XYZ file of C-alpha atoms in Angstrom:
166
model
C -0.257 -0.070 -0.113
C 2.221 2.782 -1.250
C 1.899 5.718 -3.764
C 4.072 8.353 -4.915
C 3.621 11.362 -7.235
C 6.074 14.229 -7.854
C 5.514 17.316 -10.376
C 8.516 19.725 -11.378
C 8.463 22.838 -13.169
C 11.591 24.294 -14.437
C 12.535 27.680 -16.380
C 15.640 28.390 -17.633
C 17.121 31.654 -16.605
C 20.567 31.947 -18.346
C 22.349 28.999 -20.169
C 23.758 27.691 -16.818
C 21.016 28.468 -14.124
C 17.114 27.262 -14.060
C 14.512 28.279 -11.447
C 12.561 25.072 -10.136
C 9.465 24.552 -8.165
C 8.065 21.157 -7.196
C 5.649 19.449 -5.437
C 5.395 15.943 -4.112
C 2.710 13.631 -2.493
C 3.540 10.115 -0.926
C 2.372 7.553 1.321
C 3.757 4.093 2.272
C 2.326 1.824 4.723
C 5.610 -0.181 4.877
C 7.475 2.763 6.509
C 4.480 4.071 8.502
C 3.943 7.155 5.928
C 0.455 8.046 6.235
C 0.951 11.128 4.237
C 3.994 13.046 3.085
C 4.028 16.367 1.260
C 6.673 18.523 0.109
C 6.655 21.942 -1.879
C 9.921 23.524 -2.741
C 11.574 26.064 -5.229
C 15.013 27.493 -5.583
C 17.983 27.608 -8.523
C 19.573 24.703 -10.269
C 23.058 24.984 -11.901
C 24.234 23.299 -14.824
C 27.658 22.478 -14.195
C 28.457 20.306 -17.240
C 26.804 19.555 -20.686
C 28.404 17.698 -23.514
C 25.678 16.276 -25.660
C 23.712 13.537 -23.607
C 26.211 13.796 -20.888
C 24.950 16.079 -17.966
C 25.738 17.183 -14.618
C 23.397 19.553 -12.391
C 23.766 21.001 -8.992
C 20.443 22.332 -6.810
C 19.814 24.130 -3.808
C 16.413 24.692 -2.911
C 14.235 25.548 0.213
C 11.475 22.758 0.694
C 8.570 22.685 3.077
C 7.819 19.146 4.284
C 4.532 17.823 5.931
C 4.671 14.157 7.379
C 1.925 12.187 9.358
C 3.413 8.848 10.722
C 1.651 6.030 12.299
C 2.948 3.051 13.965
C -0.463 1.536 15.027
C 0.156 2.716 18.768
C 0.551 6.531 17.952
C 0.838 9.082 15.653
C 3.510 11.825 15.011
C 3.481 14.929 12.932
C 6.262 17.133 11.379
C 6.188 20.216 9.629
C 9.844 21.245 8.538
C 11.615 23.687 6.932
C 14.529 21.973 4.981
C 16.969 22.542 2.344
C 17.054 20.100 -0.761
C 20.825 19.966 -1.900
C 21.180 17.301 -5.048
C 23.395 16.412 -7.364
C 22.365 15.044 -10.817
C 24.117 13.023 -13.206
C 23.058 11.574 -16.671
C 25.554 9.625 -18.925
C 24.531 8.139 -22.402
C 26.933 5.239 -22.421
C 25.856 3.895 -26.104
C 22.724 4.712 -28.142
C 20.725 2.292 -26.384
C 22.121 2.425 -22.670
C 21.597 5.407 -20.362
C 22.459 5.849 -16.578
C 21.082 8.446 -14.344
C 21.650 9.334 -10.578
C 20.453 12.089 -8.349
C 21.670 12.328 -4.660
C 20.073 14.435 -2.004
C 21.031 16.008 1.078
C 18.149 17.370 2.994
C 18.799 18.893 6.456
C 16.031 20.427 8.638
C 16.829 24.198 8.721
C 16.351 24.380 12.578
C 18.297 21.364 13.480
C 21.018 20.737 10.551
C 21.990 17.711 12.225
C 18.724 15.960 11.139
C 18.977 15.505 7.639
C 17.785 12.930 5.283
C 20.133 11.542 2.662
C 18.735 9.611 -0.373
C 19.949 8.552 -3.873
C 18.609 7.076 -6.908
C 20.173 5.314 -9.821
C 18.589 3.995 -12.949
C 19.896 2.337 -15.897
C 17.882 2.329 -19.161
C 18.159 -0.142 -21.917
C 16.537 0.964 -24.943
C 15.053 -2.056 -26.976
C 13.635 0.051 -29.962
C 12.261 3.467 -30.548
C 9.205 2.968 -28.159
C 10.144 0.356 -25.811
C 12.999 0.373 -22.925
C 13.452 -1.655 -19.933
C 14.481 0.282 -16.860
C 16.027 -0.781 -13.514
C 16.106 1.502 -10.597
C 17.710 1.371 -7.239
C 16.599 3.896 -4.367
C 18.393 4.209 -0.900
C 17.223 6.802 1.799
C 18.843 7.228 5.590
C 16.088 8.883 7.565
C 17.253 8.450 11.514
C 14.131 10.790 12.499
C 11.562 8.878 11.475
C 13.018 5.566 12.667
C 13.285 7.473 16.085
C 9.855 8.765 16.336
C 8.030 5.497 14.969
C 8.906 2.027 16.006
C 9.600 -0.627 13.852
C 11.010 1.898 10.794
C 14.633 1.059 10.144
C 16.909 4.165 9.526
C 17.922 2.841 5.869
C 15.458 2.023 3.437
C 16.198 0.473 -0.023
C 14.054 -0.316 -3.140
C 14.764 -1.931 -6.705
C 12.211 -1.826 -9.217
C 12.179 -2.931 -12.826
C 9.579 -1.604 -15.427
C 8.929 -1.718 -18.873
C 8.708 1.811 -20.465
C 6.521 2.768 -23.534
C 6.911 6.293 -25.252
C 4.277 7.069 -27.800
């Protein structure tokens, strides 16, 4: 019983700077998140672009709202965070693409309380419409583990999917 949605808007200001805004909604029964909502905005910097090889760095403000439930009690968090990201895209061949985005997201009032997460995907293009994608995500969040019983500090997920582009 889990769901995730993410919407991101980006506007290029110069050749090297874009402004981004995003919203995210999530629930995940396995890790006791009844609801998580995020809203954020800030600059994203293009560090390197050469054809399909790209490297970006972002530093955005983010408001986060969490409702956690372990079956015995509930916890609510409303936090102002930074969302610092490094994102790389590598086109290794005409049919093979690797992408990674890693985040460091400290709570602004308590910088020692930070979430670290990283997602890496490998996409193998089968033809002009069909691809096979494998994604590995890992997240470290000691705060949720401390507040809600039964949730580990480090959570990982491996997914495989077929992507159809039309």
